[in-house]
Coordinates of C-alpha atoms in Angstrom, one line a residue:
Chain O
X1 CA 13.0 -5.5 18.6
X2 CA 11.2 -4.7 15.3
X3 CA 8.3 -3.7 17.6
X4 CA 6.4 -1.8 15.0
X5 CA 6.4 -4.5 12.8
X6 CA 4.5 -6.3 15.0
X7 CA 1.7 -4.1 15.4
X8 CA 1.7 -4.2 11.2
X9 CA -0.6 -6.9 10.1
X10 CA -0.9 -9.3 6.8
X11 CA -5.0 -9.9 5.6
X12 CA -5.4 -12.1 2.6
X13 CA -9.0 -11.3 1.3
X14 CA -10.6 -14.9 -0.1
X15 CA -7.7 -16.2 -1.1
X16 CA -7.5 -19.2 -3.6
X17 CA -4.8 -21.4 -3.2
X18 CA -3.3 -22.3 0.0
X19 CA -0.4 -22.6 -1.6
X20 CA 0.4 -18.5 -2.1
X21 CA -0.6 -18.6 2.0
X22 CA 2.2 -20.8 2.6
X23 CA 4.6 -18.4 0.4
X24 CA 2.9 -15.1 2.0
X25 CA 3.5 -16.7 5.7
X26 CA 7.1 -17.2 4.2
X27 CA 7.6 -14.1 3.0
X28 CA 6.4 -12.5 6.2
X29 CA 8.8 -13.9 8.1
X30 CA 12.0 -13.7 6.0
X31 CA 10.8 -9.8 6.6
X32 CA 10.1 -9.9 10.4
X33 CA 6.7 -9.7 10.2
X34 CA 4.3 -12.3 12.1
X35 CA 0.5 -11.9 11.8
X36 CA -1.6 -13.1 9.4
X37 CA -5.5 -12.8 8.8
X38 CA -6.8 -14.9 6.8
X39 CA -10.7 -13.7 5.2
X40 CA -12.5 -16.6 4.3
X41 CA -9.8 -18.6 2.5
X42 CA -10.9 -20.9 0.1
X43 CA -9.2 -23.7 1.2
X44 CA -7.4 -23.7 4.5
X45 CA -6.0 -25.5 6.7
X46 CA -4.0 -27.3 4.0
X47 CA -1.0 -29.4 3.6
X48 CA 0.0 -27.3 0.3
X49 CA 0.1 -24.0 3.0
X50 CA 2.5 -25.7 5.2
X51 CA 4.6 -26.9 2.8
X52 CA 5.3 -23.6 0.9
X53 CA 5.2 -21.9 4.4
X54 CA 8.9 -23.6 4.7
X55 CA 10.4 -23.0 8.2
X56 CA 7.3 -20.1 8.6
X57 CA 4.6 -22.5 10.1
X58 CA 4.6 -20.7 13.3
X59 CA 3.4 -17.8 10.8
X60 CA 0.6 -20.1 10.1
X61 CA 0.0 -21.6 13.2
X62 CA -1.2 -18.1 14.9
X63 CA -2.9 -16.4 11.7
X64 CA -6.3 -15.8 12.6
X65 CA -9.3 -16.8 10.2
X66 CA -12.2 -14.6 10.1
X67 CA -15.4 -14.1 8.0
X68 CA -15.4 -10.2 6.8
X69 CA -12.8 -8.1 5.7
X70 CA -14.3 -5.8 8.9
X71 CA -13.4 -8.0 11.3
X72 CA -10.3 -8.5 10.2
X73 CA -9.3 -4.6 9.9
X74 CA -12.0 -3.5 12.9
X75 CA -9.4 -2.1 15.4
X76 CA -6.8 -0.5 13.1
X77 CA -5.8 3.3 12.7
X78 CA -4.3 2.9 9.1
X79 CA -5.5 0.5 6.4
X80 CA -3.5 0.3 2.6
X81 CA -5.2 -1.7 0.5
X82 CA -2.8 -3.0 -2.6
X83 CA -4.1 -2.1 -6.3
X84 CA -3.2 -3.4 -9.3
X85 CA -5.8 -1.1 -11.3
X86 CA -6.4 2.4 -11.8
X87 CA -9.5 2.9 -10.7
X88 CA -12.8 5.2 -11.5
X89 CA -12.3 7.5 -8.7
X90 CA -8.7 7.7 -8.0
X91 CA -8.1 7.3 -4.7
X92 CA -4.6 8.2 -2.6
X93 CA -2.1 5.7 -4.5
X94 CA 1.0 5.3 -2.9
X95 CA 4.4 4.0 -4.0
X96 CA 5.5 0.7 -1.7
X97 CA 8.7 2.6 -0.6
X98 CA 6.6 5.8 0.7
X99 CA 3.0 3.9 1.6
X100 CA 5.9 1.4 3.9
X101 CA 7.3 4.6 5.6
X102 CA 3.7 6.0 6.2
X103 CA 2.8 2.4 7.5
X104 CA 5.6 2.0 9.5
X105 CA 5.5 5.6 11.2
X106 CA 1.9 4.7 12.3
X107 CA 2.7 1.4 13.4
X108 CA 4.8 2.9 16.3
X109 CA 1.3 3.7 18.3
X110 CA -1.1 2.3 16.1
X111 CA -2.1 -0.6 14.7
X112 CA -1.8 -1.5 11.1
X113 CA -3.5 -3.3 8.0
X114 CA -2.0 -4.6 4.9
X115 CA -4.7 -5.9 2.8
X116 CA -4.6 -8.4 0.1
X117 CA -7.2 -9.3 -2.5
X118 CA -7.5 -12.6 -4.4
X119 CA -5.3 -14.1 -6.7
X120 CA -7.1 -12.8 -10.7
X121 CA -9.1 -10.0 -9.8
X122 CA -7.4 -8.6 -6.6
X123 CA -9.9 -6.2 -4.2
X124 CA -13.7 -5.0 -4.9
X125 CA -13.9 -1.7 -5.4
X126 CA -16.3 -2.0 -1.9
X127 CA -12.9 -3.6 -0.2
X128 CA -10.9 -1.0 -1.6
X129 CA -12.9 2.2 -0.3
X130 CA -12.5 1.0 3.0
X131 CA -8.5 1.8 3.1
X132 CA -7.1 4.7 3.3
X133 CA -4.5 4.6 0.8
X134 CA -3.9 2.0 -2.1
X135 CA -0.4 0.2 -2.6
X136 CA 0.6 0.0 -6.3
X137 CA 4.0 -1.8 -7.6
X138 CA 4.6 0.0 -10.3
X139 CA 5.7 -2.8 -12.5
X140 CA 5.9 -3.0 -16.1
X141 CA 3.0 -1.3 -17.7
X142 CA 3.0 -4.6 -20.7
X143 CA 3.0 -7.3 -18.0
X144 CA 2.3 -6.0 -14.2
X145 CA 0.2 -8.9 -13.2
X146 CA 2.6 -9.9 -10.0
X147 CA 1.8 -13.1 -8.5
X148 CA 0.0 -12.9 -5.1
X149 CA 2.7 -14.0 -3.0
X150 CA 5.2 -11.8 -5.5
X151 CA 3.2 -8.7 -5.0
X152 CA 3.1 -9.4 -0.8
X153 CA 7.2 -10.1 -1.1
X154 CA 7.6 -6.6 -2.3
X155 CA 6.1 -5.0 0.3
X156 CA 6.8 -6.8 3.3
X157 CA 10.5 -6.4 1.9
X158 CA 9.4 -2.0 1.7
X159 CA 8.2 -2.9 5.3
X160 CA 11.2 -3.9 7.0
X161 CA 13.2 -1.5 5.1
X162 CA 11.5 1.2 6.0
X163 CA 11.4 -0.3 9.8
X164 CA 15.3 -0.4 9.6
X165 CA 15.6 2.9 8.1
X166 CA 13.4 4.1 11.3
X167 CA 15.3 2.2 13.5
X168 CA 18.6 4.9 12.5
X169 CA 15.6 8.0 12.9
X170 CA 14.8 10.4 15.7
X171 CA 12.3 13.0 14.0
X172 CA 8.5 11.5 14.8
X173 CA 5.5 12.7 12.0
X174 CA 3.2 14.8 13.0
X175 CA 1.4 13.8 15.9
X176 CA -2.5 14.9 17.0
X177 CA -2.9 16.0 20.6
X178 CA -5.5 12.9 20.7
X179 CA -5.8 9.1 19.4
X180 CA -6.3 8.2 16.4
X181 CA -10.2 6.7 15.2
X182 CA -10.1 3.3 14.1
X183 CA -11.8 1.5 11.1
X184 CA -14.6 0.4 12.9
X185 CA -15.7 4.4 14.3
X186 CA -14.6 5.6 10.5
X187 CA -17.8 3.2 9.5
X188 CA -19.7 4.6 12.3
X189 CA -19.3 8.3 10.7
X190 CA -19.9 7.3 7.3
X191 CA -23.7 5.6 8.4
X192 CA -24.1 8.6 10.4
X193 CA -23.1 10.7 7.5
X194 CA -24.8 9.1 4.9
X195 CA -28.2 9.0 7.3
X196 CA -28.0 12.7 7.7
X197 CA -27.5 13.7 4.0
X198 CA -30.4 11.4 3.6
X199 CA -32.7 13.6 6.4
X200 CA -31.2 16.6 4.5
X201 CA -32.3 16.3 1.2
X202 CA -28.6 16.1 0.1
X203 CA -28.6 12.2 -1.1
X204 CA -31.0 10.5 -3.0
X205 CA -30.9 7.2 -2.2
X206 CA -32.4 5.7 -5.3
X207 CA -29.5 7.3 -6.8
X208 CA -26.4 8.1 -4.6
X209 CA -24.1 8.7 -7.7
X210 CA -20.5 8.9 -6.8
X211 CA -21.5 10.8 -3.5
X212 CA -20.4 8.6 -0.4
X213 CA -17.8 7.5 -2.4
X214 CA -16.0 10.6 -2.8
X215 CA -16.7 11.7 1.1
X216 CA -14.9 8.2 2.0
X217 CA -11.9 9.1 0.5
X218 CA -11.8 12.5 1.7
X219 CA -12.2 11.3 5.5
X220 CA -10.1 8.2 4.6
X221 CA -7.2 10.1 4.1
X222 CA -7.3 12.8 6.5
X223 CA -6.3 10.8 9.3
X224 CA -8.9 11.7 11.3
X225 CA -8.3 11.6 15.3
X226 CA -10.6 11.3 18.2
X227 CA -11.8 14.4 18.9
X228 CA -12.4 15.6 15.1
X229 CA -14.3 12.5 15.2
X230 CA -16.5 13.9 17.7
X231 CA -16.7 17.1 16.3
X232 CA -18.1 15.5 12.9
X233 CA -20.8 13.4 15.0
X234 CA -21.5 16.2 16.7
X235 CA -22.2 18.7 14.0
X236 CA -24.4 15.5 12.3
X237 CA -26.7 15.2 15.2
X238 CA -26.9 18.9 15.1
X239 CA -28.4 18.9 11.5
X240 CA -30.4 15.9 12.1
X241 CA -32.2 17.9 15.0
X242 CA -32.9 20.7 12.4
X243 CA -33.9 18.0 9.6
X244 CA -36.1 16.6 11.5
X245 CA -37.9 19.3 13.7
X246 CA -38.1 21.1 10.1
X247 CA -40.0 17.8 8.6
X248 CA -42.4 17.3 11.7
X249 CA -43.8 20.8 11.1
X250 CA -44.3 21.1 7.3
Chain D
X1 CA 12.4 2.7 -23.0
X2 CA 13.6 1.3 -19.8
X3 CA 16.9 0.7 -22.1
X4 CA 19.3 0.8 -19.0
X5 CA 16.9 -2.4 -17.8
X6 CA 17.5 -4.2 -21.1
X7 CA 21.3 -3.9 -20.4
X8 CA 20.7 -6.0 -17.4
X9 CA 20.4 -9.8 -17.4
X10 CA 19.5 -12.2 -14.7
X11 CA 22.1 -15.3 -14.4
X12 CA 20.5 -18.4 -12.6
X13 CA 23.5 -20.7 -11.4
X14 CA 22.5 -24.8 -11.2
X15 CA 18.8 -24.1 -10.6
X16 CA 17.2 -27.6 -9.8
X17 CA 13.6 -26.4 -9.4
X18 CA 12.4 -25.5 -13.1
X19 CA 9.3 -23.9 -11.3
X20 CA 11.9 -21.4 -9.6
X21 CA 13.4 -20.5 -13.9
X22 CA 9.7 -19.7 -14.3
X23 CA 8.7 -18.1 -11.3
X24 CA 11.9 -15.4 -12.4
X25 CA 11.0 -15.1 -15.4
X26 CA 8.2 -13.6 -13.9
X27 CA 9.3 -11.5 -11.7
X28 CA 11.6 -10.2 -14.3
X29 CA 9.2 -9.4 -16.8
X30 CA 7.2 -7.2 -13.8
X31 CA 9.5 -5.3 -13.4
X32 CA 10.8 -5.1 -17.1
X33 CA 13.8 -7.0 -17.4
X34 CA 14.1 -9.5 -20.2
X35 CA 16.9 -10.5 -21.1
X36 CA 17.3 -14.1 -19.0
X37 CA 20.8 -16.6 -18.8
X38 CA 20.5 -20.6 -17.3
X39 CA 23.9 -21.6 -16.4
X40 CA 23.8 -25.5 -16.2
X41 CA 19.8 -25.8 -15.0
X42 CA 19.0 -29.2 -13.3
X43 CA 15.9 -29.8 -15.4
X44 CA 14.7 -27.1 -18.3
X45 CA 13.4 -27.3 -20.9
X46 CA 10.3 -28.2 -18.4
X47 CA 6.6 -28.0 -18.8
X48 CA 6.3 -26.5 -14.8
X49 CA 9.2 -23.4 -15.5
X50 CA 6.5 -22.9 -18.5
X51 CA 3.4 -22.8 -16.0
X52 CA 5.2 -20.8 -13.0
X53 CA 6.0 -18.4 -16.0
X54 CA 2.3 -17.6 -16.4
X55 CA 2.8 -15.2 -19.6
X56 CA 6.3 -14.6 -19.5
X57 CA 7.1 -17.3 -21.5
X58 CA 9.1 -15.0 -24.5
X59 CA 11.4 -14.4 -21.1
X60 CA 12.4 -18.1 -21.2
X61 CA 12.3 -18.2 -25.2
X62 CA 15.1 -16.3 -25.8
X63 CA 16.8 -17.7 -22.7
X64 CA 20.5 -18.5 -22.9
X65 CA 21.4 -21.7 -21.4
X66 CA 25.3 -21.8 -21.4
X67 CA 27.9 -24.3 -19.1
X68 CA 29.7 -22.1 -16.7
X69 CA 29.3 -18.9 -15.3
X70 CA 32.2 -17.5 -17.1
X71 CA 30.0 -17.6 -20.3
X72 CA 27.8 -15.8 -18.5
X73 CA 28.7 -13.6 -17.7
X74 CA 31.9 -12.9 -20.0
X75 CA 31.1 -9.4 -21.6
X76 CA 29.5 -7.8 -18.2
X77 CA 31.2 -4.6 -17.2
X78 CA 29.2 -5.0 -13.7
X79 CA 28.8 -8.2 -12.1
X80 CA 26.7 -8.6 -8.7
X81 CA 26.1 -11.8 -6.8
X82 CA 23.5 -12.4 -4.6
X83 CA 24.8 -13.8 -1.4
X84 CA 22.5 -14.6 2.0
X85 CA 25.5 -15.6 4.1
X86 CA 28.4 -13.5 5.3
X87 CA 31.3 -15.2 4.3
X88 CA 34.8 -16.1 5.2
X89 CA 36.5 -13.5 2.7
X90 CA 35.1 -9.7 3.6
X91 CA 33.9 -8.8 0.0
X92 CA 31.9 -5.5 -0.8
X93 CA 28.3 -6.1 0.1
X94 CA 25.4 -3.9 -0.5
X95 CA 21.6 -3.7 0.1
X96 CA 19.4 -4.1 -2.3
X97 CA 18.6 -0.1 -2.9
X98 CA 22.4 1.1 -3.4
X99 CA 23.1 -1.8 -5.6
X100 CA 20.3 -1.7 -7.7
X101 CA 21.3 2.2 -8.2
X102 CA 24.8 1.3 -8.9
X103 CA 23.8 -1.8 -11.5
X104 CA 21.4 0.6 -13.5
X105 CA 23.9 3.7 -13.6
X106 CA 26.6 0.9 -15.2
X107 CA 23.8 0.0 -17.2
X108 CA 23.3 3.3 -19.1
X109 CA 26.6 2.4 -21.1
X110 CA 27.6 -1.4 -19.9
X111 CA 26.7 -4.6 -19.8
X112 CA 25.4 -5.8 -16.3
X113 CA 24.7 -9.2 -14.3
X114 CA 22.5 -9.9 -11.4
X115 CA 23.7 -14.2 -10.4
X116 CA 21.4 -16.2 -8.3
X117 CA 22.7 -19.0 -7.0
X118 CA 21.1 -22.5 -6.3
X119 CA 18.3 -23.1 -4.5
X120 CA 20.1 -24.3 -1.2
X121 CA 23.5 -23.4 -1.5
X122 CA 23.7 -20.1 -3.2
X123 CA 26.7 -19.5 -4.9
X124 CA 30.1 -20.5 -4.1
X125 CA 33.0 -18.8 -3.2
X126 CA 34.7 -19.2 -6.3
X127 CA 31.7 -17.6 -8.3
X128 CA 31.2 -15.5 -5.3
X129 CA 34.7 -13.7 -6.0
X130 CA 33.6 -13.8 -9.6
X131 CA 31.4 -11.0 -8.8
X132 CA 32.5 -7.2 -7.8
X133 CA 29.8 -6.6 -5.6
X134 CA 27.5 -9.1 -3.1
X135 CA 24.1 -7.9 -2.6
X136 CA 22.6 -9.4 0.3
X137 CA 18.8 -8.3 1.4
X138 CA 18.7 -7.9 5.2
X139 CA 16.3 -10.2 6.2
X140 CA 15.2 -11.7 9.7
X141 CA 18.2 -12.8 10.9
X142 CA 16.5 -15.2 12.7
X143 CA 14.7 -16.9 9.5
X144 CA 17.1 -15.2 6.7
X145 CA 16.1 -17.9 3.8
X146 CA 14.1 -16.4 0.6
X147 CA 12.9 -19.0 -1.7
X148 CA 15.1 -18.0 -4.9
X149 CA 12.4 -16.7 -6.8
X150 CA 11.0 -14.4 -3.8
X151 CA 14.8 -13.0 -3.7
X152 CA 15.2 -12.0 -6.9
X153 CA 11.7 -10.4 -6.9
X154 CA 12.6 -8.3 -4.3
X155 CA 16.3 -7.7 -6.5
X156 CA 14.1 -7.1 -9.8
X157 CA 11.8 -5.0 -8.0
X158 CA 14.8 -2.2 -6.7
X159 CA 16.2 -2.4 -10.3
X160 CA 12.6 -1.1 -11.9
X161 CA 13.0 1.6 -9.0
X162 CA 16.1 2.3 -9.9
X163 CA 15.3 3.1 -13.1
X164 CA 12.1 5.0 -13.0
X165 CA 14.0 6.9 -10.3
X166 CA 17.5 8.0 -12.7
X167 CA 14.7 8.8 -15.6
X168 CA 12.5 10.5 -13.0
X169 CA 9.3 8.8 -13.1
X170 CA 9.0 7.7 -9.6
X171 CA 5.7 9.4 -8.8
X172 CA 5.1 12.0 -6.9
X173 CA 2.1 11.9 -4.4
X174 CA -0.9 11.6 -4.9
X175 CA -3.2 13.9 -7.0
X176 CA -6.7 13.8 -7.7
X177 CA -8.9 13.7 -10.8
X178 CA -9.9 17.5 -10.0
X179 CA -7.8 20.7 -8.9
X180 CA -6.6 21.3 -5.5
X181 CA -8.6 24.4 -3.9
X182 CA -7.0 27.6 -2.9
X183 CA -6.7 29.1 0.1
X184 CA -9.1 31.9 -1.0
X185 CA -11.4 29.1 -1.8
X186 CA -10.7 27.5 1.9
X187 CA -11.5 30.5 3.8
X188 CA -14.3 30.9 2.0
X189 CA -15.6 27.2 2.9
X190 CA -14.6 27.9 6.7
X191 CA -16.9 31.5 6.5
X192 CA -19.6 28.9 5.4
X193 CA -18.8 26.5 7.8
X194 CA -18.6 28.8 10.4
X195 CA -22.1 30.5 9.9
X196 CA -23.6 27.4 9.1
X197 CA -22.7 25.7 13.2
X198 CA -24.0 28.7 14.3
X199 CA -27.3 28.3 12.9
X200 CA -27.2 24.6 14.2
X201 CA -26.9 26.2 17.3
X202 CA -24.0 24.1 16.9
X203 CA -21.3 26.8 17.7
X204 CA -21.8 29.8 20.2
X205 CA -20.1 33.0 19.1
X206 CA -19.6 34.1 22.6
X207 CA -18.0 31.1 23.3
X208 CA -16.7 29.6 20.0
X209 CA -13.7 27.5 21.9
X210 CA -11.4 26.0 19.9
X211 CA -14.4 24.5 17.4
X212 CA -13.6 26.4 14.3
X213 CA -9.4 25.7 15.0
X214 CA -9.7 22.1 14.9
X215 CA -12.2 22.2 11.9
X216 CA -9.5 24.3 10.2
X217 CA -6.8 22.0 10.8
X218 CA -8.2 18.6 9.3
X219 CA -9.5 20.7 6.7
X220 CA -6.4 22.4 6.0
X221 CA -4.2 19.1 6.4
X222 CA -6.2 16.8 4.2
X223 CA -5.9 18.8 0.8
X224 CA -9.3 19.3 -0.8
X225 CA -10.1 19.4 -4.3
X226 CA -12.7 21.1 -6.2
X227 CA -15.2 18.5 -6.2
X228 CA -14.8 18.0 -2.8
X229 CA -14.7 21.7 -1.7
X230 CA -18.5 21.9 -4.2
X231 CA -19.7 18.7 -2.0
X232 CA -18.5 20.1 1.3
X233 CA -20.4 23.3 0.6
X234 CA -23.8 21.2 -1.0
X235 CA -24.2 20.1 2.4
X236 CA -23.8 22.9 4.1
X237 CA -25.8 25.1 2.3
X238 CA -28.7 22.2 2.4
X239 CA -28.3 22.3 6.5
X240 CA -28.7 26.1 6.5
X241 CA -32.0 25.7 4.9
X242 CA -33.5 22.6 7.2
X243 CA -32.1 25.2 10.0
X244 CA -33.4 27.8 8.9
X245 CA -37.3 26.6 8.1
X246 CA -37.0 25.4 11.2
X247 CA -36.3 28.9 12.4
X248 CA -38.6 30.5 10.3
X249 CA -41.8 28.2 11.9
X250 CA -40.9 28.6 15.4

């Protein structure tokens, strides 16, 4: 049972105090769900994780410790990323309630990233334009500094919700006619991209402004699948061949 | 604002952590409740409910401690009772979402009472029948215990829903910092697109396949704004012109 769930995973992005990963590996389980990536944890293995971790050690026991927010997310179809800010560029917010339902319905196939940044000043805005969608409780506007593992207990709680709700639900999303990319070929397209503009005269690299910002968010969201992926790489290589034939002769 | 939350009060029953008072104090003040009652706490005043309460500490300055629940809860039109067990006596139970809809629609005109119970026990069945309703979050069955604090975060968290919901405030989707494009505007972006493969050599017009369909439905699905649809056409027009130098010198 609760197989989506399982495909949903838990990253803690240089987390502080073992402590909140013992509550987040708690709070995991009380909601079903099991693996946890840890990004370069401050201070981990330690006795204050297993002791908050309660009855969840198993939680701990399996979570995975890796150096780069990459690795952790490399082979997943949909990444949220939780915000506490509002940021320069807004970027797809969603609600926990509907961002657990979109998570949820793509956890079915897919598999899936919950990402969560360090205890004061939460995710980099580099961290954050590498998820599709942000997460945002909307708490109380005076005081809505939630606690690390307070923040995680919200949505994981959203998570299985919405997993129970599915479990009662027939009606699929919409589904493309081929797989899904993954995180890893997204950062593939956006190098490729971001070379080509170069070759095209479209993107000055001493000053890139808000450019390949703005084109992450728009293929971020889109939920791009296989195919359109090649499509994209396809028309690139295409204008890099006019670039650069154009360039060798003038 | 939020004047259906103020009518709302937390009730902590023989808490023996005082890192749990302040850890809900939290929580409460997240999500915009205030208004805080200790019956009978193990150990508070306490230096550590201060520190877990990080800067919610007005929530525990105008605490009431009182004896017994009965004080407590004395003037409450609405009384819920968290409950993690089922018990011997079938009482009403509901999830978290229906009663958190139910407590803030009593709390437009009445008083209402959330009770926690202690750390390891919960409540008893004589509180327990104290209350109308049990509210009981369905968690793994097979590891069902929140931490007190982690429980009535996720309780705290449907009432602020709740209550942006009845004053409709829950937010819609997501919408960007420029306007959407019409579909005037995203025909004309496919014309451009279009002409623009074909000068890439890209995409043959006696054999277009289904190139310019699966263009037009990420495009289509991912909804564009106008700085996106201006970017989208930069590039293009700047690969027509590599294209067509190249053209030109050949």
């Amino acid at each position: 049972m609760d197989m989506h769930l399982s495909r949903i995973r838990v990253v803690l992005v240089n987390t502080s105090h073992p402590g909140n990963i013992g509550a987040v590996a708690r709070a995991m389980k009380n909601m079903g769900l099991s693996r946890l990536v840890l990004v370069a944890p401050n201070d981990y293995p330690s006795a204050e994780a297993t002791a908050r971790a309660s009855g969840a050690d198993d939680v701990l026991a399996t979570a995975r410790v890796v150096e780069t927010l990459e690795e952790a997310i490399a082979d997943c179809a949909l990444v949220v990323g939780a915000s506490a800010r509002t940021r320069t560029i807004p970027w797809p917010v969603l609600e926990p309630r509907a961002c657990a339902a979109r998570m949820v319905e793509t956890a079915v196939r897919q598999e899936v990233a919950l990402v969560m940044g360090r205890e004061r000043i939460g995710l980099t805005n580099t961290e954050l334009e590498r998820c599709q969608y942000h997460v945002h409780i909307p708490a109380n506007p005076g005081y809505s500094s939630l606690n690390l593992a307070a923040a995680t207990q919200v949505l994981v709680y959203e998570l299985r919700m919405a997993s129970l709700q599915r479990a009662g639900k027939t009606e699929p999303d919409w589904h493309s006619d081929h797989p899904p990319v993954t995180a890893a070929e997204l950062d593939g397209l956006y190098e490729h991209l971001e070379q080509t503009l170069i070759e095209l005269d479209f993107l000055d690299p001493d000053n890139p402004r808000q450019l390949m910002r703005r084109l992450r968010r728009l293929y971020n969201r889109v939920g791009l699948d296989q195919m359109e992926l090649n499509i994209l790489r396809g028309i690139l290589t295409a204008a890099q061949k006019a670039a650069s034939k154009y360039r060798k002769r003038r």
